[in-house]
Structures are given as structure tokens and as C-alpha cells.
PDB file of C-alpha atoms in Angstrom:
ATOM      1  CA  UNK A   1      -5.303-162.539-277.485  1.00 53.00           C
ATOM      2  CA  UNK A   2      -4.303-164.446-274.019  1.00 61.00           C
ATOM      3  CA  UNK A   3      -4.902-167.907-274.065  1.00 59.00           C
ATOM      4  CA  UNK A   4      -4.025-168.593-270.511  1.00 68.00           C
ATOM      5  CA  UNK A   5      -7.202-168.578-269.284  1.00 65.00           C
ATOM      6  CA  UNK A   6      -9.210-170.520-271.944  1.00 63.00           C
ATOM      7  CA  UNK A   7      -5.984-173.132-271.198  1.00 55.00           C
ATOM      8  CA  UNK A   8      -6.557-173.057-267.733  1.00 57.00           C
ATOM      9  CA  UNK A   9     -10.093-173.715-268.023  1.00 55.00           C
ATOM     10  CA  UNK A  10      -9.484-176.357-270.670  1.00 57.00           C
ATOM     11  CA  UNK A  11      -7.292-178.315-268.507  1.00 52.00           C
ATOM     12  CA  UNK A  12      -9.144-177.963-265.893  1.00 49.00           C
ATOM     13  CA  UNK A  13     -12.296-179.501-266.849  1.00 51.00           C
ATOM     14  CA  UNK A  14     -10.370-182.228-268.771  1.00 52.00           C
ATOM     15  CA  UNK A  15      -8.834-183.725-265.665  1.00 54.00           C
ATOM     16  CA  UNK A  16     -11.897-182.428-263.112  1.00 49.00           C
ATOM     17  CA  UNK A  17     -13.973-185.164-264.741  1.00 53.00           C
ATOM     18  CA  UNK A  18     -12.299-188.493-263.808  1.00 57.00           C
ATOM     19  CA  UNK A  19     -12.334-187.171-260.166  1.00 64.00           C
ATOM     20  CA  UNK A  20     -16.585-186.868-260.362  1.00 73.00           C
ATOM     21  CA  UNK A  21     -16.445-189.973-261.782  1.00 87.00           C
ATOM     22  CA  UNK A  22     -14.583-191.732-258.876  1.00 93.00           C
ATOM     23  CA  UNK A  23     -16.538-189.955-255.936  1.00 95.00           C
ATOM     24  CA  UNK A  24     -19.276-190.635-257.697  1.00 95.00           C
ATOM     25  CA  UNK A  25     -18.491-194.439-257.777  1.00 95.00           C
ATOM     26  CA  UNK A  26     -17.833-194.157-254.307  1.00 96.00           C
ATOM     27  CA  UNK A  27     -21.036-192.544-252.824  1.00 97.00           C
ATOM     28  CA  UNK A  28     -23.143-194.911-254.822  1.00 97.00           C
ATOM     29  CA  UNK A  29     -21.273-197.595-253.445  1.00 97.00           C
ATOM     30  CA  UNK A  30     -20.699-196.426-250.237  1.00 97.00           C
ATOM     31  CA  UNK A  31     -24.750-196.199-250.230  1.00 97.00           C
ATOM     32  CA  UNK A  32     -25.405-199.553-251.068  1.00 97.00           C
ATOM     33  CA  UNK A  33     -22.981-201.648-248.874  1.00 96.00           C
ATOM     34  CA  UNK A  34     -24.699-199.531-245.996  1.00 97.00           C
ATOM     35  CA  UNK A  35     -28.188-200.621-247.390  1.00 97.00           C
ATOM     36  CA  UNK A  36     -27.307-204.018-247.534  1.00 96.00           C
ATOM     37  CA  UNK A  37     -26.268-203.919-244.068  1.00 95.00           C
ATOM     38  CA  UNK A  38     -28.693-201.770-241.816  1.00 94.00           C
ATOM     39  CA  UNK A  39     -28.088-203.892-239.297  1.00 93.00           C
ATOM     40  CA  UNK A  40     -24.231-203.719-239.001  1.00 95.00           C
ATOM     41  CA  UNK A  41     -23.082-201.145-236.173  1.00 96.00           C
ATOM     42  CA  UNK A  42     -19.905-200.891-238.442  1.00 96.00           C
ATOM     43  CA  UNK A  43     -21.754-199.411-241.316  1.00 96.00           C
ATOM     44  CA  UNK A  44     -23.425-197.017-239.349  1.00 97.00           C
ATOM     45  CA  UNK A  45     -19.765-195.566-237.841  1.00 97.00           C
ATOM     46  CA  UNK A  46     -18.425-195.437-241.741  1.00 97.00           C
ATOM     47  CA  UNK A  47     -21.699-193.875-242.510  1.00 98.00           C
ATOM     48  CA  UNK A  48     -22.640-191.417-240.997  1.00 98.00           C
ATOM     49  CA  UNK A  49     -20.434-188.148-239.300  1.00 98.00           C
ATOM     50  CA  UNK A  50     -19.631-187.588-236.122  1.00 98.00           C
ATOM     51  CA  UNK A  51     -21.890-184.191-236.479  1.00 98.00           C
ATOM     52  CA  UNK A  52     -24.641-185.913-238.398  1.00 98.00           C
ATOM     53  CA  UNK A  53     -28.128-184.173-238.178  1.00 98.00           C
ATOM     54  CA  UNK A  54     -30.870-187.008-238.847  1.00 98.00           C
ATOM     55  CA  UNK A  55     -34.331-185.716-239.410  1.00 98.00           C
ATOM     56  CA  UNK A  56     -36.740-188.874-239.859  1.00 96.00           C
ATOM     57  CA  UNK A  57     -39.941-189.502-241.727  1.00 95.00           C
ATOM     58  CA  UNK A  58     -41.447-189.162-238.294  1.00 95.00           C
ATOM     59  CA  UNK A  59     -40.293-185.846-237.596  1.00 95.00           C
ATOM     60  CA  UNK A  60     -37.924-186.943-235.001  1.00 96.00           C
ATOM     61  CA  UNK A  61     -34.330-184.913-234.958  1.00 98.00           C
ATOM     62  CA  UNK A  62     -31.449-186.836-233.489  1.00 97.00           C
ATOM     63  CA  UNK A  63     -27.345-187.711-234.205  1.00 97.00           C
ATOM     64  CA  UNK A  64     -25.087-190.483-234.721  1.00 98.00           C
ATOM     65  CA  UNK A  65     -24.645-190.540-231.198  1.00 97.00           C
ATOM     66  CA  UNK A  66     -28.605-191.874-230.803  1.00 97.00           C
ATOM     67  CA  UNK A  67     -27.909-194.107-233.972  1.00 96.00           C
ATOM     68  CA  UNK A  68     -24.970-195.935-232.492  1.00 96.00           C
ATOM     69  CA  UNK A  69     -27.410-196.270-228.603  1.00 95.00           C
ATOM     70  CA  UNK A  70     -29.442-198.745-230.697  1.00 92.00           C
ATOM     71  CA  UNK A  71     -26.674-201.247-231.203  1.00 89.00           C
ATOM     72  CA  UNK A  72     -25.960-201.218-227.362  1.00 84.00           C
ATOM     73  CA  UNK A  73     -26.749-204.910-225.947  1.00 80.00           C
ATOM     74  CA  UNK A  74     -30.003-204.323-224.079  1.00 64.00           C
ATOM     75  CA  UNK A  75     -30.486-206.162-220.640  1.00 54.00           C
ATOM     76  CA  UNK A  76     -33.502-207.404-221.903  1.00 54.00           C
ATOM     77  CA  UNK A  77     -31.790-209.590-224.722  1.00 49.00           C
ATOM     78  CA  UNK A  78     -31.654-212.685-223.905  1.00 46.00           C
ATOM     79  CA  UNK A  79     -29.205-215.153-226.367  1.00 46.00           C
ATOM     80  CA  UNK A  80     -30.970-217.902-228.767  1.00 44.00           C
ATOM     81  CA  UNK A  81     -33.974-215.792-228.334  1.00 44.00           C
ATOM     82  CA  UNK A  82     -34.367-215.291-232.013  1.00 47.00           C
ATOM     83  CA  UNK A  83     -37.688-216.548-233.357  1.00 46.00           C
ATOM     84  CA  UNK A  84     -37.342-218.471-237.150  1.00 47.00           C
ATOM     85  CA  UNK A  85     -40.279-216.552-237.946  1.00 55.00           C
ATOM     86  CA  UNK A  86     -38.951-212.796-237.050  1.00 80.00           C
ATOM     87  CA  UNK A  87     -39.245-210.456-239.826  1.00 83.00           C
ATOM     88  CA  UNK A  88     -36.364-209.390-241.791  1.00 90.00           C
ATOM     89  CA  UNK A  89     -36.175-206.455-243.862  1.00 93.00           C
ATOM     90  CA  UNK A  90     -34.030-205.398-246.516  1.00 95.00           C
ATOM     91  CA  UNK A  91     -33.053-202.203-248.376  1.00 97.00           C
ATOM     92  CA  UNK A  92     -32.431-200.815-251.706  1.00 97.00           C
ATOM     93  CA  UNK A  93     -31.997-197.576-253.508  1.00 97.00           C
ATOM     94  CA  UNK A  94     -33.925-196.422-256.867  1.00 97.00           C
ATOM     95  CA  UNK A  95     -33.619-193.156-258.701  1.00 97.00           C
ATOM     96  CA  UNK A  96     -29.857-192.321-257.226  1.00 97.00           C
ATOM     97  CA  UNK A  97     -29.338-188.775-258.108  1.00 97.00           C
ATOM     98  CA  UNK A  98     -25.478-187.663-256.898  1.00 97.00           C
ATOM     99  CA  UNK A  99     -24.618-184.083-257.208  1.00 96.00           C
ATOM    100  CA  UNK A 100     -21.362-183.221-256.946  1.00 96.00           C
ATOM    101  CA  UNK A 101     -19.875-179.688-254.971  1.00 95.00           C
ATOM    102  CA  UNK A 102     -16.303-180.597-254.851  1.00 93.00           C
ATOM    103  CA  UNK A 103     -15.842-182.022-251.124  1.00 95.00           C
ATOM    104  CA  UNK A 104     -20.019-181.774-250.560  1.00 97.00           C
ATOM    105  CA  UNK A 105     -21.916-184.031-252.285  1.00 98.00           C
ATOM    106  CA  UNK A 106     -26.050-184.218-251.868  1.00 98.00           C
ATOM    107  CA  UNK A 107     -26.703-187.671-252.620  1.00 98.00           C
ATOM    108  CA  UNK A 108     -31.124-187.908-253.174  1.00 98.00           C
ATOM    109  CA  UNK A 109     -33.201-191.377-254.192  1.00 98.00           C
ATOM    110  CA  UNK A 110     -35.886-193.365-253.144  1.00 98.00           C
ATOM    111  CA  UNK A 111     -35.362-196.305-250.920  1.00 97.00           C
ATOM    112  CA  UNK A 112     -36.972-199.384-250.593  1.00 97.00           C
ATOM    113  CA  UNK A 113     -37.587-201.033-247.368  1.00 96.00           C
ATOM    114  CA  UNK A 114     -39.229-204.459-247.573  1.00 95.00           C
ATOM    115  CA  UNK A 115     -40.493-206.322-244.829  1.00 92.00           C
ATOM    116  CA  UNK A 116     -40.643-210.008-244.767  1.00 90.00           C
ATOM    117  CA  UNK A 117     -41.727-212.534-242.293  1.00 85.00           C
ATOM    118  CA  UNK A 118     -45.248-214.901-241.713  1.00 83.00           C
ATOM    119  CA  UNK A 119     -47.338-212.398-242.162  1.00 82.00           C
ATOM    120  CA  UNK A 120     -46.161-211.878-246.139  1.00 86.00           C
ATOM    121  CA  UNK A 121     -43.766-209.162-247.936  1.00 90.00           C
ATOM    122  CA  UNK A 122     -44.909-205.618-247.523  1.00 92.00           C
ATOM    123  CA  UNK A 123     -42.776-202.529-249.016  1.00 95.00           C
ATOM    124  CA  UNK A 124     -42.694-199.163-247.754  1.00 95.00           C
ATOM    125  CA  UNK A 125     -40.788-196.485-249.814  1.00 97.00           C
ATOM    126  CA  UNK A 126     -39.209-193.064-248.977  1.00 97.00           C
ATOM    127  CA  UNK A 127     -37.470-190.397-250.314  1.00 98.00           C
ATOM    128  CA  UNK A 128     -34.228-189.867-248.724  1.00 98.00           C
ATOM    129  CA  UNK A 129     -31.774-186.751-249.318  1.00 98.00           C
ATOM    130  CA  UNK A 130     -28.416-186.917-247.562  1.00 98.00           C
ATOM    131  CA  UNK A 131     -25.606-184.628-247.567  1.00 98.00           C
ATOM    132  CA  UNK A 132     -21.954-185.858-247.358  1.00 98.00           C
ATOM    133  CA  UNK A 133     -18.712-184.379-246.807  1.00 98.00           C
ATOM    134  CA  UNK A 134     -15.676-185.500-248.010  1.00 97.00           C
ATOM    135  CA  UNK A 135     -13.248-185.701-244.565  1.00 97.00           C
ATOM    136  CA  UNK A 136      -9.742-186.976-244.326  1.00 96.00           C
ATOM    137  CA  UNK A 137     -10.631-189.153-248.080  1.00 94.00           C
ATOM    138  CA  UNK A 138     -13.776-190.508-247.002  1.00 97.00           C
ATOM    139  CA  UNK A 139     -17.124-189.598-247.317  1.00 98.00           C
ATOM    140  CA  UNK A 140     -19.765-189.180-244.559  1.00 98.00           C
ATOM    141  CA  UNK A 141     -23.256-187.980-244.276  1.00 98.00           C
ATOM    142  CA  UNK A 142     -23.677-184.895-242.040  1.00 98.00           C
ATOM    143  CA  UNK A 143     -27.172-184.255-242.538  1.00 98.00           C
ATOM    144  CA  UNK A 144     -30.097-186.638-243.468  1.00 98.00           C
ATOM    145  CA  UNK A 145     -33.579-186.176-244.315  1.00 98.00           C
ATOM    146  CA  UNK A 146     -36.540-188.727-244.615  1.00 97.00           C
ATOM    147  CA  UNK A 147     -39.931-188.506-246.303  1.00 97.00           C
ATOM    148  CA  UNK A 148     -42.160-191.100-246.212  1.00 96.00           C
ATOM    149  CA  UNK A 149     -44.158-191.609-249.580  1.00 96.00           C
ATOM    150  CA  UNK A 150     -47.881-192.299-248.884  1.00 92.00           C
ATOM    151  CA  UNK A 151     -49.203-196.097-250.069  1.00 87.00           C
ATOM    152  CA  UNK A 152     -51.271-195.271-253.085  1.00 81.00           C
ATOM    153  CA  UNK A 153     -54.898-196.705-252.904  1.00 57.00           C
TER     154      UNK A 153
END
């Protein structure tokens, strides 16, 4: 009887699993600084790929490049003009589900967005499945997908 294989296989899942474990770790955290700072043009470039595909809740298909547009200064921003009372909303992740396919990784939970300003707190929640690629020892999304999940009456 060859034991070679069964070895091989042994070994193989014995030291497989610490490496899960750390991109594991990394995704999830790699997801929550971004969520904590939607509003950072530096977390969007670690984010997301170059060749990210974006499909949002609204149907709307677009790329990093149209991301990235939105943190252009505008003409029409004028400094100081800030209001106390603006809204600010904020971000978290439930139900993190991280699948591992050696480099790939599909990385699927629900997020939270809450919105608070003078008008009260209101939440809106989504699913959200993204796929990420492990490139050059980083991981980036390459393709995105957002549902939104209906307010129940």
C-alpha cells in the first residue's frame, strides 16, 4: 500500500488551514475599515480593482473608474459650506459569509446603512455579494453586486 498520497493530502490540509484563516482575517477586516470609511477616496483605491464590475441596487452597471469621479472636487463646492445639521451615515456588515477559492474569495452579508441627521435615524439594509481576487498579496473586489431588501410593513 502507497502512502504518498494519503501523506500528501494529510499535509496538505494540515498547513492549508492557517492560510484560510489569515485571508479570512483579512477580507473581514479589509471589509470593515472600508465600511467605516465610505467616505475616504483612499479606501475606495485599496478596495476595489482596477477591473471592478459594480452592479447597484438600482440596476446601474459602472467601474472603479466612476467610483473614484465622485471624489473629484466639484466647482460647485464651495469651502465652510458644511451645514451642522447634514446627515451622516454610517455602515456596518451582519451575516459575513467568506468563502474561500484559493486566490478568489466571494465575500456575501448584509449591510447596514444608517442615516442620521434632523430629520431622525432611518436604516436601510442590503444584501451585498462581492468577489475578490487576491493580486500582488492584496485583496480587491472585481465584481460587486447590490440588492436592496424591501422595508417590511
Amino acid at each position: 500500500m502507497n502512502l504518498k498520497p494519503s501523506l500528501y493530502v494529510f499535509f496538505l490540509l494540515l498547513f492549508s488551514q492557517p492560510l484560510f484563516a489569515q485571508d479570512k482575517a483579512q477580507l473581514t477586516q479589509l471589509l470593515i475599515n472600508f465600511l467605516h470609511a465610505t467616505d475616504s477616496a483612499e479606501q475606495h483605491q485599496r478596495f476595489w480593482a482596477d477591473d471592478l464590475i459594480y452592479t447597484s441596487s438600482a440596476g446601474s452597471r459602472f467601474g472603479k473608474a466612476e467610483i473614484m469621479a465622485g471624489f473629484a472636487p466639484s466647482s460647485d463646492t464651495e469651502e465652510g459650506s458644511e451645514n451642522e445639521g447634514d446627515t451622516v451615515q454610517t455602515y456596518a456588515a451582519e451575516d459575513v459569509d467568506i468563502r474561500l477559492f484559493g486566490t478568489t474569495a466571494v465575500v456575501a452579508f448584509k449591510l447596514v446603512g444608517t442615516s442620521a441627521g434632523n430629520e431622525g435615524a432611518h436604516t436601510t439594509y442590503y444584501f451585498n455579494t462581492g468577489t475578490f481576487v487576491k493580486r500582488a498579496g492584496q485583496w480587491q473586489a472585481v465584481a460587486w453586486q447590490a440588492t436592496k431588501i424591501p422595508e417590511s410593513d
